[in-house]
Every structure is written in C-alpha cells, then in structure tokens.
PDB file of C-alpha atoms in Angstrom:
ATOM      1  CA  MET A 113     125.528  71.108  93.907  1.00 59.00           C
ATOM      2  CA  GLY A 114     124.458  71.689  90.500  1.00 69.00           C
ATOM      3  CA  HIS A 115     121.773  74.609  91.164  1.00 77.00           C
ATOM      4  CA  SER A 116     120.439  76.400  93.973  1.00 81.00           C
ATOM      5  CA  LEU A 117     117.297  75.541  96.027  1.00 80.00           C
ATOM      6  CA  SER A 118     115.482  78.039  98.405  1.00 83.00           C
ATOM      7  CA  GLU A 119     112.150  77.705 100.511  1.00 90.00           C
ATOM      8  CA  VAL A 120     111.792  80.923 102.656  1.00 94.00           C
ATOM      9  CA  PHE A 121     108.836  81.818 103.996  1.00 97.00           C
ATOM     10  CA  ILE A 122     108.494  85.121 105.464  1.00 97.00           C
ATOM     11  CA  HIS A 123     105.433  87.054 107.590  1.00 96.00           C
ATOM     12  CA  LEU A 124     106.064  90.961 106.918  1.00 97.00           C
ATOM     13  CA  VAL A 125     104.330  93.552 108.966  1.00 94.00           C
ATOM     14  CA  PHE A 126     104.231  97.100 108.467  1.00 95.00           C
ATOM     15  CA  SER A 127     102.342 100.194 109.276  1.00 93.00           C
ATOM     16  CA  THR A 128     101.067 103.258 107.784  1.00 94.00           C
ATOM     17  CA  LYS A 129     102.970 106.507 108.956  1.00 94.00           C
ATOM     18  CA  ASP A 130     101.815 107.247 112.549  1.00 90.00           C
ATOM     19  CA  ARG A 131      99.596 104.156 112.490  1.00 88.00           C
ATOM     20  CA  GLN A 132      97.215 106.558 110.841  1.00 91.00           C
ATOM     21  CA  LYS A 133      93.848 104.677 110.014  1.00 91.00           C
ATOM     22  CA  LEU A 134      93.945 105.171 106.115  1.00 93.00           C
ATOM     23  CA  ILE A 135      93.406 101.736 105.156  1.00 93.00           C
ATOM     24  CA  THR A 136      89.373 101.607 104.717  1.00 90.00           C
ATOM     25  CA  ASN A 137      87.232  98.745 103.903  1.00 89.00           C
ATOM     26  CA  ASP A 138      86.618 100.033 100.555  1.00 90.00           C
ATOM     27  CA  ILE A 139      90.336  99.973  99.681  1.00 94.00           C
ATOM     28  CA  ASN A 140      91.673  97.093 101.730  1.00 94.00           C
ATOM     29  CA  GLY A 141      90.950  94.288  99.477  1.00 94.00           C
ATOM     30  CA  ARG A 142      91.946  95.877  96.453  1.00 96.00           C
ATOM     31  CA  LEU A 143      95.284  96.950  97.905  1.00 97.00           C
ATOM     32  CA  CYS A 144      95.783  93.510  99.403  1.00 97.00           C
ATOM     33  CA  SER A 145      95.289  92.126  95.548  1.00 97.00           C
ATOM     34  CA  TYR A 146      97.615  95.089  94.338  1.00 98.00           C
ATOM     35  CA  ILE A 147     100.478  94.253  97.148  1.00 98.00           C
ATOM     36  CA  ALA A 148      99.777  90.466  96.182  1.00 98.00           C
ATOM     37  CA  GLY A 149     100.647  91.516  92.254  1.00 98.00           C
ATOM     38  CA  ILE A 150     103.802  93.087  93.489  1.00 98.00           C
ATOM     39  CA  CYS A 151     105.066  89.983  95.291  1.00 98.00           C
ATOM     40  CA  ASN A 152     104.407  88.007  92.142  1.00 98.00           C
ATOM     41  CA  GLY A 153     106.169  90.229  89.991  1.00 97.00           C
ATOM     42  CA  LEU A 154     109.331  89.996  92.476  1.00 97.00           C
ATOM     43  CA  ASP A 155     108.838  86.044  92.099  1.00 97.00           C
ATOM     44  CA  CYS A 156     107.798  86.248  95.764  1.00 97.00           C
ATOM     45  CA  THR A 157     104.824  84.026  95.655  1.00 97.00           C
ATOM     46  CA  PRO A 158     102.025  85.185  98.198  1.00 98.00           C
ATOM     47  CA  LYS A 159     100.463  82.871 100.566  1.00 98.00           C
ATOM     48  CA  ALA A 160      98.183  85.585 102.263  1.00 98.00           C
ATOM     49  CA  ILE A 161      97.797  89.356 102.450  1.00 97.00           C
ATOM     50  CA  GLY A 162      95.837  91.070 104.921  1.00 95.00           C
ATOM     51  CA  GLY A 163      95.110  94.177 106.694  1.00 88.00           C
ATOM     52  CA  TYR A 164      93.442  96.453 109.143  1.00 89.00           C
ATOM     53  CA  TYR A 165      93.162 100.099 109.391  1.00 92.00           C
ATOM     54  CA  ASP A 166      96.714 101.092 110.013  1.00 92.00           C
ATOM     55  CA  HIS A 167      98.928  98.116 109.058  1.00 93.00           C
ATOM     56  CA  ILE A 168      99.297  94.950 106.429  1.00 96.00           C
ATOM     57  CA  HIS A 169     100.350  91.599 106.848  1.00 95.00           C
ATOM     58  CA  VAL A 170     102.195  89.758 104.139  1.00 98.00           C
ATOM     59  CA  LEU A 171     103.058  85.934 104.070  1.00 98.00           C
ATOM     60  CA  CYS A 172     105.440  85.329 101.468  1.00 98.00           C
ATOM     61  CA  LEU A 173     107.786  82.802  99.656  1.00 97.00           C
ATOM     62  CA  LEU A 174     111.089  84.905  99.376  1.00 97.00           C
ATOM     63  CA  SER A 175     112.434  84.637  95.963  1.00 96.00           C
ATOM     64  CA  LYS A 176     116.024  83.371  95.769  1.00 93.00           C
ATOM     65  CA  HIS A 177     116.689  86.623  93.478  1.00 93.00           C
ATOM     66  CA  ILE A 178     115.785  89.406  95.683  1.00 95.00           C
ATOM     67  CA  THR A 179     117.171  90.852  99.229  1.00 96.00           C
ATOM     68  CA  ILE A 180     114.528  91.682 101.988  1.00 96.00           C
ATOM     69  CA  VAL A 181     115.358  95.016 101.792  1.00 96.00           C
ATOM     70  CA  ASP A 182     114.578  95.574  98.082  1.00 97.00           C
ATOM     71  CA  LEU A 183     111.206  93.539  98.739  1.00 98.00           C
ATOM     72  CA  VAL A 184     109.826  95.732 101.384  1.00 97.00           C
ATOM     73  CA  SER A 185     111.256  98.632  99.320  1.00 97.00           C
ATOM     74  CA  ASN A 186     109.075  97.881  96.313  1.00 97.00           C
ATOM     75  CA  LEU A 187     106.082  96.957  98.200  1.00 98.00           C
ATOM     76  CA  LYS A 188     106.095  99.860 100.289  1.00 97.00           C
ATOM     77  CA  LYS A 189     106.789 102.461  97.132  1.00 97.00           C
ATOM     78  CA  GLN A 190     104.627 100.845  94.569  1.00 98.00           C
ATOM     79  CA  SER A 191     101.503 100.454  96.965  1.00 98.00           C
ATOM     80  CA  SER A 192     102.001 103.720  98.300  1.00 97.00           C
ATOM     81  CA  LYS A 193     101.896 105.323  94.745  1.00 97.00           C
ATOM     82  CA  TRP A 194      99.045 102.768  93.715  1.00 97.00           C
ATOM     83  CA  ILE A 195      96.778 103.941  96.569  1.00 96.00           C
ATOM     84  CA  LYS A 196      97.345 107.620  96.095  1.00 96.00           C
ATOM     85  CA  GLU A 197      95.898 107.205  92.421  1.00 96.00           C
ATOM     86  CA  GLN A 198      92.785 105.821  93.710  1.00 94.00           C
ATOM     87  CA  SER A 199      91.402 108.840  95.275  1.00 92.00           C
ATOM     88  CA  THR A 200      92.308 112.156  96.541  1.00 92.00           C
ATOM     89  CA  GLU A 201      91.439 110.946 100.016  1.00 91.00           C
ATOM     90  CA  PHE A 202      94.520 109.123 100.097  1.00 92.00           C
ATOM     91  CA  LYS A 203      96.626 111.775  98.776  1.00 92.00           C
ATOM     92  CA  ASP A 204      98.303 112.181 102.128  1.00 91.00           C
ATOM     93  CA  PHE A 205      99.101 108.018 102.405  1.00 95.00           C
ATOM     94  CA  TYR A 206     102.745 106.938 103.463  1.00 96.00           C
ATOM     95  CA  TRP A 207     103.874 103.984 105.132  1.00 96.00           C
ATOM     96  CA  GLN A 208     106.057 103.829 108.289  1.00 93.00           C
ATOM     97  CA  SER A 209     109.700 103.709 107.754  1.00 90.00           C
ATOM     98  CA  GLY A 210     110.344 100.491 109.520  1.00 89.00           C
ATOM     99  CA  TYR A 211     108.633  97.151 109.301  1.00 92.00           C
ATOM    100  CA  GLY A 212     108.953  93.447 111.097  1.00 91.00           C
ATOM    101  CA  ILE A 213     110.057  90.635 109.222  1.00 94.00           C
ATOM    102  CA  PHE A 214     109.875  87.349 110.682  1.00 93.00           C
ATOM    103  CA  SER A 215     110.784  83.375 109.529  1.00 94.00           C
ATOM    104  CA  VAL A 216     108.173  80.964 109.129  1.00 96.00           C
ATOM    105  CA  ASN A 217     108.471  77.532 109.493  1.00 95.00           C
ATOM    106  CA  LYS A 218     106.775  75.503 106.559  1.00 96.00           C
ATOM    107  CA  SER A 219     104.507  73.871 108.979  1.00 96.00           C
ATOM    108  CA  GLN A 220     103.109  77.072 110.754  1.00 95.00           C
ATOM    109  CA  VAL A 221     102.158  78.558 107.093  1.00 97.00           C
ATOM    110  CA  PRO A 222      98.696  77.217 107.568  1.00 97.00           C
ATOM    111  CA  VAL A 223      98.307  78.859 110.954  1.00 95.00           C
ATOM    112  CA  ILE A 224      99.865  82.239 109.945  1.00 94.00           C
ATOM    113  CA  ILE A 225      97.451  82.293 106.754  1.00 96.00           C
ATOM    114  CA  LYS A 226      94.560  81.996 109.170  1.00 94.00           C
ATOM    115  CA  TYR A 227      95.632  84.585 111.669  1.00 90.00           C
ATOM    116  CA  ILE A 228      96.291  87.126 108.558  1.00 93.00           C
ATOM    117  CA  MET A 229      92.900  86.422 106.972  1.00 92.00           C
ATOM    118  CA  ASN A 230      91.264  86.979 110.474  1.00 85.00           C
ATOM    119  CA  GLN A 231      92.756  90.631 111.234  1.00 80.00           C
ATOM    120  CA  GLU A 232      89.289  91.980 111.236  1.00 78.00           C
ATOM    121  CA  GLU A 233      88.076  89.629 114.050  1.00 78.00           C
ATOM    122  CA  HIS A 234      91.336  89.545 115.536  1.00 69.00           C
ATOM    123  CA  HIS A 235      91.401  93.756 116.275  1.00 73.00           C
ATOM    124  CA  LYS A 236      88.025  93.563 117.703  1.00 75.00           C
ATOM    125  CA  LYS A 237      90.558  92.672 120.523  1.00 79.00           C
ATOM    126  CA  PHE A 238      93.793  94.146 120.304  1.00 75.00           C
ATOM    127  CA  ASP A 239      95.114  97.178 118.723  1.00 77.00           C
ATOM    128  CA  PHE A 240      97.985  96.904 116.379  1.00 75.00           C
ATOM    129  CA  LYS A 241     100.588  97.953 119.406  1.00 78.00           C
ATOM    130  CA  GLN A 242      99.392  95.149 121.375  1.00 81.00           C
ATOM    131  CA  GLU A 243      99.268  92.658 117.979  1.00 79.00           C
ATOM    132  CA  TYR A 244     102.831  93.737 117.292  1.00 79.00           C
ATOM    133  CA  LEU A 245     104.510  93.440 120.948  1.00 82.00           C
ATOM    134  CA  ALA A 246     102.594  89.682 121.008  1.00 80.00           C
ATOM    135  CA  ILE A 247     104.446  88.882 118.097  1.00 82.00           C
ATOM    136  CA  LEU A 248     108.015  90.111 119.432  1.00 81.00           C
ATOM    137  CA  LYS A 249     107.103  88.659 122.668  1.00 83.00           C
ATOM    138  CA  LYS A 250     105.957  85.088 120.872  1.00 81.00           C
ATOM    139  CA  LEU A 251     109.114  84.909 118.915  1.00 78.00           C
ATOM    140  CA  ASN A 252     111.321  85.868 121.507  1.00 81.00           C
ATOM    141  CA  ILE A 253     112.675  89.049 119.736  1.00 81.00           C
ATOM    142  CA  GLU A 254     114.389  91.487 121.831  1.00 85.00           C
ATOM    143  CA  TYR A 255     113.707  95.065 121.236  1.00 78.00           C
ATOM    144  CA  ASP A 256     113.781  98.768 122.562  1.00 80.00           C
ATOM    145  CA  GLU A 257     110.207 100.084 122.489  1.00 78.00           C
ATOM    146  CA  SER A 258     110.997 103.689 122.132  1.00 75.00           C
ATOM    147  CA  TYR A 259     112.237 103.017 118.737  1.00 74.00           C
ATOM    148  CA  LEU A 260     109.183 100.763 117.507  1.00 72.00           C
ATOM    149  CA  TRP A 261     106.571 103.790 116.981  1.00 66.00           C
ATOM    150  CA  THR A 262     108.485 106.690 115.963  1.00 65.00           C
TER     151      THR A 262
END
C-alpha cells in the first residue's frame, strides 16, 4: 500500500477523582469545548463531548499519529490544568487515574453522540457507577469491580 488509512472511533469515559461532583453547570460547557480543542490539537476529531458532575464522555476519531495512552494523558493533564486556572473553587480538581475506552462501529456513532449529548437527562435515572457498569455489561467486557472505583 502506498499510504496508511485509519478510521477508528473511540468512546472515552473518565471521572473526577473519587467521583467528586466538581463539574458544575457553569463550567461543563466550557470544559467540553476545551477538551474538544485538545482533541483537535492532537488530530483526533471530536464528534461529541459531554459530561455530568463527576465524569466526561469523549467520542472522537482517533488519529493514526497518537497512541491511546498519549491521547488520554494529554486530555486529562491539559484539561485539569485549565479548569484549575478558571477559579479557586477548582484548586483541588483532579481526574481519576483510570478510564474506559471503547471502540465504536461507524454505524453506531450517531447513537453514541445522542447518548453523550443527553447526559443530564440520562443521569436523572442512573448515577455514574450504574452507567459505567451498564456500558461494560452491554459491551461484554470482563472486569473486577474491586478495581473500578479506587
């Protein structure tokens, strides 16, 4: 082949440290926009970014020039630094060390976009733990729950 082609959609989920409810309505939109900018800067085209008080979802097209580890590290590090600069109320803001990342079939991208953009409505019924466990179950991913929340 003369050149490399890649089209890998990923759904990334990560939470605040100890799932503290630090992502207020006032900062959520700006945080999501900032994360979209980081994605663009890493050549990972964002398709949807949305969060709720204690976590963020990112759906993006993974660049062929970056590893998953580097993407997640950059998103967390840069957004954590940015949010701390917004107000002293965020001085103790940190992301949890772990994350979930899942491949998305192109045909499911519109479904995941709708899901991410409706986080507030979704979380009237389910908290983050219930949501995350449902994602793992739906995708048939094996896990040890004792390691999920620490």
